[in-house]
Coordinates of C-alpha atoms and ligand atoms in Angstrom, one line a residue:
M139 CA 67.6 60.2 143.3
T140 CA 66.6 58.6 146.9
P141 CA 68.3 56.0 148.6
R142 CA 66.2 53.2 148.0
S143 CA 66.3 53.5 144.3
A144 CA 69.9 52.7 144.3
P145 CA 69.5 49.4 143.9
L146 CA 67.7 49.0 141.1
W147 CA 70.3 50.7 139.5
I148 CA 72.6 48.8 140.0
V149 CA 70.5 45.6 138.7
L150 CA 69.6 47.4 135.8
F151 CA 73.3 48.3 135.1
L152 CA 74.6 44.4 136.0
A153 CA 71.9 43.2 133.4
A154 CA 72.9 45.5 130.9
A155 CA 76.4 44.4 131.4
A156 CA 75.4 40.7 131.1
A157 CA 73.6 41.1 127.7
L158 CA 76.2 42.8 126.8
W159 CA 78.4 40.4 127.4
W160 CA 76.1 37.4 126.1
W161 CA 75.9 39.4 123.1
Q162 CA 79.6 39.6 122.2
K163 CA 80.0 35.9 123.3
P164 CA 81.5 34.1 120.6
A165 CA 79.4 31.4 118.8
P166 CA 79.5 28.0 119.7
P167 CA 81.5 25.9 117.7
P168 CA 79.5 24.1 115.0
L169 CA 78.1 20.7 115.4
P170 CA 79.4 18.4 113.7
P171 CA 77.8 17.5 110.6
A172 CA 74.7 14.7 111.2
P173 CA 76.0 11.7 109.3
T174 CA 74.4 10.8 106.4
P175 CA 72.3 8.2 106.4
P176 CA 72.8 5.3 104.4
P177 CA 71.0 5.2 100.9
P178 CA 67.3 3.2 101.4
T179 CA 67.9 -0.3 99.7
L180 CA 63.8 -0.8 99.8
S181 CA 61.0 1.3 98.0
D182 CA 58.7 2.8 100.0
L183 CA 55.8 0.3 101.9
A184 CA 57.9 -2.3 100.1
G185 CA 58.6 -5.7 102.1
V186 CA 62.2 -7.8 101.8
P187 CA 62.1 -8.8 98.8
D188 CA 61.4 -13.0 98.3
W189 CA 64.5 -14.2 96.1
A190 CA 64.2 -18.0 96.5
S191 CA 61.0 -17.0 94.3
L192 CA 63.2 -16.4 91.4
N193 CA 64.4 -20.0 91.8
R194 CA 61.6 -21.0 89.5
Y195 CA 63.1 -19.7 86.4
Q196 CA 66.2 -21.4 86.4
S197 CA 67.5 -22.6 83.4
T198 CA 64.8 -20.6 81.3
I199 CA 65.9 -18.3 79.6
T200 CA 68.9 -17.9 77.6
R201 CA 71.8 -15.6 78.2
T202 CA 71.2 -13.6 74.8
D203 CA 67.5 -13.0 75.9
F204 CA 68.6 -12.1 79.2
L205 CA 71.0 -9.4 78.1
R206 CA 68.6 -8.0 75.3
L207 CA 65.7 -7.2 77.6
M208 CA 68.0 -5.8 80.0
D209 CA 69.6 -3.6 78.2
Q210 CA 67.7 -2.6 76.0
V211 CA 63.5 -2.4 77.4
F212 CA 64.3 -3.0 81.4
T213 CA 67.3 -0.3 82.4
V214 CA 68.3 3.1 80.8
S215 CA 72.6 2.4 81.2
P216 CA 74.6 0.0 82.1
A217 CA 75.1 0.9 85.8
W218 CA 72.8 -2.5 86.3
R219 CA 76.0 -4.7 86.1
D220 CA 76.7 -3.2 89.3
W221 CA 74.0 -5.3 90.6
I222 CA 73.5 -7.9 88.1
E223 CA 77.1 -9.9 87.1
V224 CA 76.1 -11.5 83.8
G225 CA 78.4 -14.6 83.2
T226 CA 78.7 -17.4 80.4
E227 CA 76.4 -20.1 81.9
D228 CA 74.6 -17.7 85.0
A229 CA 73.8 -14.4 86.5
K230 CA 74.8 -13.6 89.8
I231 CA 72.3 -11.3 91.1
R232 CA 73.0 -9.3 94.2
T233 CA 70.1 -9.9 96.8
T234 CA 69.0 -7.7 99.4
D235 CA 71.7 -8.6 102.4
G236 CA 74.5 -8.5 100.0
E237 CA 74.7 -12.1 99.4
S238 CA 74.0 -13.1 95.6
L239 CA 71.9 -15.7 93.8
R240 CA 73.1 -17.6 91.0
L241 CA 70.4 -18.1 88.0
R242 CA 71.3 -20.7 85.7
F243 CA 70.4 -19.5 81.7
A244 CA 69.0 -22.2 78.9
P245 CA 71.8 -23.1 76.7
D246 CA 70.6 -21.8 73.6
G247 CA 67.7 -23.1 71.3
L248 CA 66.5 -24.8 74.5
A249 CA 64.4 -21.9 76.1
S250 CA 61.3 -22.6 78.0
T251 CA 58.4 -21.9 79.1
P252 CA 58.7 -19.9 83.0
P253 CA 55.9 -20.4 85.7
R254 CA 53.0 -17.8 85.7
Y255 CA 49.3 -17.5 86.4
W256 CA 48.6 -15.8 82.8
R257 CA 48.4 -17.2 79.3
T258 CA 49.9 -15.7 75.9
L259 CA 47.9 -15.8 73.6
A260 CA 49.3 -18.7 71.7
E261 CA 48.9 -20.6 75.0
L262 CA 44.7 -20.0 75.1
P263 CA 42.7 -22.8 74.1
P264 CA 41.2 -22.2 70.3
A265 CA 37.9 -19.8 70.6
P266 CA 35.1 -19.3 68.1
P267 CA 35.4 -17.4 65.7
D268 CA 32.4 -14.5 67.4
R269 CA 34.2 -15.0 70.3
P270 CA 37.7 -13.6 70.3
L271 CA 38.1 -13.0 74.3
D272 CA 36.7 -16.4 75.2
G273 CA 37.3 -17.8 78.5
L274 CA 40.5 -14.6 78.9
K275 CA 40.0 -13.5 82.2
I276 CA 40.8 -9.6 81.8
A277 CA 40.9 -7.6 85.1
I278 CA 40.5 -3.6 84.4
D279 CA 41.7 -1.1 86.6
P280 CA 40.5 2.4 86.7
G281 CA 43.3 4.4 87.8
H282 CA 43.0 6.6 90.7
I283 CA 40.3 6.7 93.1
G284 CA 38.1 9.7 92.1
G285 CA 35.0 10.4 94.7
R286 CA 36.0 12.3 98.1
W287 CA 39.3 11.5 97.8
G288 CA 39.9 13.3 93.9
K289 CA 41.3 16.3 95.1
M290 CA 43.7 14.8 98.0
E291 CA 45.0 12.9 94.9
E292 CA 45.4 16.1 92.9
R293 CA 43.9 14.3 89.9
W294 CA 40.7 17.1 90.1
F295 CA 40.3 20.3 89.1
Q296 CA 37.2 22.9 88.3
L297 CA 36.8 25.8 85.9
P298 CA 35.9 29.1 87.5
G299 CA 32.3 29.5 87.6
S300 CA 31.9 26.1 86.3
N301 CA 29.6 23.3 88.3
L302 CA 31.6 20.4 86.5
Q303 CA 34.4 19.2 88.9
V304 CA 36.7 17.1 86.3
Q305 CA 37.7 14.1 88.5
E306 CA 40.2 11.3 86.8
G307 CA 39.7 8.5 89.2
D308 CA 35.4 9.0 88.7
M309 CA 36.1 9.1 84.4
T310 CA 38.3 6.2 84.9
L311 CA 35.7 4.2 86.6
Q312 CA 33.2 5.3 83.9
V313 CA 34.8 3.8 81.3
A314 CA 35.6 0.8 82.6
K315 CA 32.1 0.2 83.7
L316 CA 31.2 1.0 79.9
L317 CA 33.8 -1.3 78.9
K318 CA 33.2 -4.6 81.2
P319 CA 30.3 -5.7 78.8
K320 CA 31.6 -5.3 75.6
L321 CA 34.4 -7.3 76.7
E322 CA 32.2 -9.9 78.0
A323 CA 30.4 -9.9 75.3
L324 CA 33.4 -10.8 73.3
G325 CA 33.8 -13.8 75.6
A326 CA 35.8 -12.8 78.5
T327 CA 35.8 -12.8 81.9
V328 CA 36.0 -9.3 83.3
T329 CA 36.7 -8.4 87.1
L330 CA 37.1 -4.5 88.0
V331 CA 40.0 -4.0 90.5
R332 CA 37.6 -1.2 92.1
D333 CA 33.8 -0.5 91.4
Q334 CA 33.5 2.1 93.2
T335 CA 35.1 5.4 94.3
E336 CA 36.5 4.4 97.3
P337 CA 40.2 2.9 98.0
V338 CA 40.9 -0.6 97.8
T339 CA 43.4 -0.6 100.5
T340 CA 42.4 -0.4 104.2
I341 CA 45.2 1.9 105.2
R342 CA 44.8 5.8 105.5
P343 CA 47.0 8.5 105.9
E344 CA 47.0 8.6 109.6
M345 CA 48.1 5.5 109.8
L346 CA 51.2 6.5 107.4
Q347 CA 52.6 9.4 109.7
D348 CA 56.1 7.3 111.0
E349 CA 56.5 5.8 107.3
A350 CA 56.1 9.9 106.2
R351 CA 58.2 10.7 109.1
A352 CA 60.7 8.6 108.1
S353 CA 61.1 9.5 104.7
Q354 CA 63.0 12.8 105.2
S355 CA 62.0 14.3 102.3
G356 CA 61.6 17.5 103.8
E357 CA 57.9 17.7 102.3
S358 CA 55.2 18.1 104.7
I359 CA 54.5 15.0 106.9
A360 CA 50.9 15.4 106.1
K361 CA 50.9 15.6 102.5
L362 CA 53.6 12.8 102.3
A363 CA 51.7 10.7 104.4
E364 CA 49.0 11.4 102.3
R365 CA 50.5 10.4 99.2
L366 CA 51.7 7.1 100.5
F367 CA 47.7 6.4 101.3
Y368 CA 46.7 6.8 97.3
R369 CA 49.7 6.6 95.1
T370 CA 51.7 4.0 97.5
A371 CA 49.7 2.2 99.9
E372 CA 46.5 1.7 97.6
I373 CA 48.7 0.6 94.3
R374 CA 50.2 -2.2 96.7
A375 CA 46.7 -3.5 97.9
R376 CA 45.1 -3.8 93.7
A377 CA 48.5 -5.6 93.1
K378 CA 47.4 -7.8 96.1
L379 CA 44.2 -8.6 94.8
V380 CA 45.4 -8.4 91.4
N381 CA 48.4 -11.0 92.0
D382 CA 47.0 -13.3 94.6
T383 CA 43.2 -13.4 93.9
I384 CA 42.4 -12.6 90.5
K385 CA 45.0 -14.2 88.7
P386 CA 44.4 -12.3 85.4
D387 CA 45.6 -13.1 81.7
L388 CA 45.7 -9.4 81.8
V389 CA 45.3 -6.1 83.5
L390 CA 44.1 -2.8 81.8
C391 CA 45.0 0.0 83.4
L392 CA 42.6 3.0 82.2
H393 CA 44.2 6.5 82.8
F394 CA 43.2 9.9 81.2
N395 CA 46.2 12.5 80.7
A396 CA 47.2 16.0 81.1
N397 CA 48.7 18.3 81.0
E398 CA 50.1 20.8 83.5
W399 CA 47.0 22.9 84.6
G400 CA 48.3 24.9 87.4
D401 CA 46.0 25.9 90.3
P402 CA 43.2 23.4 90.2
K403 CA 40.4 26.2 91.1
A404 CA 41.7 28.0 88.2
P405 CA 43.1 26.0 85.4
T406 CA 44.4 26.5 82.2
L407 CA 43.1 24.7 79.2
V408 CA 45.7 24.2 76.4
P409 CA 44.9 23.0 72.8
A410 CA 47.1 20.3 73.3
N411 CA 46.2 16.7 72.2
H412 CA 47.8 13.4 72.4
F413 CA 48.2 10.1 73.0
H414 CA 50.6 6.7 74.9
M415 CA 50.8 4.0 75.9
I416 CA 52.9 2.8 78.7
L417 CA 54.4 -0.9 79.0
N418 CA 56.9 -2.0 82.0
G419 CA 60.5 -1.1 81.8
G420 CA 63.2 2.0 82.0
Y421 CA 64.3 1.5 85.5
T422 CA 66.5 4.3 86.6
D423 CA 69.8 3.4 87.9
D424 CA 68.6 4.3 91.5
E425 CA 65.5 1.7 90.8
V426 CA 67.7 -1.1 90.4
A427 CA 69.9 -0.3 92.8
L428 CA 66.0 -0.9 95.0
A429 CA 66.0 -4.4 96.2
D430 CA 62.4 -4.8 96.0
Q431 CA 62.6 -3.3 92.3
R432 CA 65.2 -5.3 91.2
H433 CA 63.2 -8.4 92.1
D434 CA 60.1 -7.2 90.5
L435 CA 62.3 -6.2 87.5
L436 CA 63.9 -9.4 87.0
T437 CA 60.3 -11.3 87.8
K438 CA 59.0 -8.8 84.8
L439 CA 61.8 -9.8 82.8
L440 CA 62.1 -13.5 83.7
Q441 CA 58.0 -14.3 83.3
G442 CA 58.6 -12.9 79.5
I443 CA 55.9 -10.6 80.2
H444 CA 57.3 -8.1 78.0
D445 CA 56.6 -9.6 74.6
E446 CA 52.9 -10.1 75.5
E447 CA 52.8 -6.8 76.6
R448 CA 54.6 -5.2 73.6
K449 CA 52.2 -7.6 70.9
L450 CA 48.9 -5.9 73.2
A451 CA 49.9 -2.4 73.4
A452 CA 50.9 -2.4 69.5
S453 CA 47.1 -3.8 68.6
A454 CA 45.8 -1.6 71.3
A455 CA 47.3 1.9 70.0
A456 CA 46.5 1.0 66.8
A457 CA 43.1 0.7 67.0
F458 CA 42.7 4.1 69.2
V459 CA 44.6 5.6 67.1
E460 CA 42.9 4.6 63.6
K461 CA 39.5 5.9 65.5
T462 CA 40.3 9.1 67.0
G463 CA 44.1 10.3 65.0
M464 CA 45.2 11.3 68.2
P465 CA 48.9 12.0 67.8
P466 CA 51.9 10.9 70.0
Y467 CA 53.1 11.9 73.1
L468 CA 56.5 11.6 72.9
Y469 CA 59.3 11.4 75.8
S470 CA 62.4 13.5 75.9
P471 CA 65.4 10.7 75.9
D472 CA 67.0 13.5 78.4
K473 CA 64.8 12.3 81.2
R474 CA 66.4 9.0 81.2
N475 CA 63.6 7.1 82.6
N476 CA 62.2 5.7 79.8
R477 CA 62.4 3.7 76.7
N478 CA 60.9 3.6 73.6
V479 CA 59.5 -0.1 72.7
D480 CA 60.0 -0.8 68.8
A481 CA 60.0 2.6 67.3
N482 CA 56.5 2.5 67.7
P483 CA 55.7 6.8 68.6
Y484 CA 53.2 5.6 71.0
L485 CA 54.9 2.9 73.0
W486 CA 57.3 3.7 75.7
A487 CA 58.4 1.8 78.7
R488 CA 58.6 3.2 81.8
N489 CA 59.0 1.8 85.4
L490 CA 55.6 2.5 87.0
L491 CA 54.4 1.0 90.6
A492 CA 51.3 -0.1 88.7
N493 CA 53.0 -1.9 85.6
R494 CA 55.9 -3.4 87.8
L495 CA 53.6 -4.6 90.3
Y496 CA 51.2 -6.8 88.4
E497 CA 52.7 -10.3 87.7
C498 CA 51.1 -10.7 84.1
P499 CA 51.1 -8.5 80.5
V500 CA 49.9 -5.0 81.6
V501 CA 47.8 -2.8 79.1
Y502 CA 48.6 1.5 80.1
Y503 CA 46.5 3.7 78.3
E504 CA 47.0 7.5 78.8
P505 CA 44.9 8.9 75.8
Y506 CA 43.4 12.5 76.0
V507 CA 44.4 15.9 77.9
M508 CA 42.2 16.3 80.1
N509 CA 42.7 19.7 80.4
S510 CA 42.8 20.6 76.5
T511 CA 40.4 22.9 75.1
E512 CA 38.6 20.2 73.0
D513 CA 38.5 16.9 75.5
Y514 CA 37.3 19.2 78.5
A515 CA 34.3 19.9 76.0
R516 CA 34.1 16.4 75.2
I517 CA 34.1 15.7 79.2
E518 CA 31.3 18.5 79.8
A519 CA 29.1 17.0 76.9
G520 CA 28.8 13.6 79.5
D521 CA 27.9 10.4 78.5
Y522 CA 25.4 10.1 75.8
E523 CA 24.5 7.2 73.2
G524 CA 25.1 7.7 69.7
E525 CA 26.7 11.0 68.4
R526 CA 26.5 14.5 68.8
E527 CA 28.4 17.8 67.9
V528 CA 31.0 18.6 70.4
A529 CA 33.6 21.2 70.2
G530 CA 32.6 21.7 66.4
K531 CA 32.5 18.2 65.4
M532 CA 30.0 15.2 65.4
R533 CA 31.5 12.4 67.8
P534 CA 30.5 10.1 70.2
S535 CA 31.0 10.5 74.3
I536 CA 34.5 10.6 75.3
F537 CA 33.8 7.7 77.2
R538 CA 32.2 5.7 74.8
E539 CA 34.9 6.5 72.4
Y540 CA 37.7 4.9 75.0
A541 CA 35.5 2.1 75.8
S542 CA 35.2 1.0 72.0
C543 CA 38.7 1.6 71.5
V544 CA 39.8 -0.1 74.2
A545 CA 37.2 -3.2 73.1
L546 CA 38.5 -2.3 69.8
G547 CA 42.7 -3.3 69.7
L548 CA 42.0 -6.4 72.0
E549 CA 39.4 -7.8 69.8
R550 CA 41.7 -7.8 66.8
Y551 CA 44.6 -9.1 68.7
F552 CA 42.6 -12.0 70.0
R553 CA 41.3 -12.6 66.7
E554 CA 44.8 -14.5 65.9
R555 CA 43.5 -17.1 68.5
S556 CA 42.9 -20.6 66.4
P557 CA 39.6 -21.0 65.9
V558 CA 37.6 -23.9 66.8
R559 CA 37.1 -26.6 65.0
Ligands
ZN769 ZN1 46.3 8.6 85.7

């Protein structure tokens, strides 16, 4: 050992002693738990609702009808009574800031037509017999966006070795374009809520980073921002277009159903096939607790939308089932986010953003299973005129069959209008 190396030994010794001390140091006391954030009072991207808008419905609905619709259609448990206190003559509705709004009931037998931009079958003027949809304003909402957005929306799959990309947003638009002239031939004025595979909203995921960060869901910010874009902002933009500009008598929401397909690049094909229609209702306890959803629920209820919606949906389902023989898709009652409607196995009430925000009857179609062996073969066969043998049966193209079934259901429903004298 040379005299010059001694200080180095001392340094090393002191460093080792310090490391040992650090290692054995007692753990710092745990931080106090972060305060639990208060539950949100509004849904994603929702504005504070205009409670005064409900004053338009003062004394229009009877107490009996109000209770029937709340208990049997719009909610799934009695917990809504925490937010709406029903007395003999009025309901006290809790608003956003904890104040309450008083909604008076109409005396029995004195209910009146609530203000609304749409018309019921009975309110439409008489129509020529060959034009049962004469003067009817219809908005077609092709579900999802499709095109270059299909993968982001997770409504896309492709079988290994196939060139076909199955995208729900492309297929619903294809059906919408076949359906429009059919409804026009029956006398309707038809507007497509979107007529290309591009979003209606001008908002994009990169503009929603702050909102995604604020949602505290533990998911990746990028994924959340995307979902807020294609699901929330997009549907809110469509609803604004429908309610402020188109103001239709009804909206047709077109979708294709699917079973879980797993990896979109190696999707599972299933033997299943089913069909159902979704009506607005079945709000969960958590949804009723959100101020905007409570307000939207009451707007749907007080406008009398459900009664028209259930009659339209029954006619729409009957036509579909008659032509295709598809069995019903049955929801589990354990899920507690749905209600069966009128004991019809094809009609289910659920609270979706699209059927909640449109302030008119919404006829929401969920036919076919995109990843069923049979329907996949039909999608692969593409669109064609007449009938062809596909998956062992002579049949029309899946897109034309869809459009014909929708047109038939509406034609039959509106044929009940009084004829022109
Ligand atoms: Zn869909």
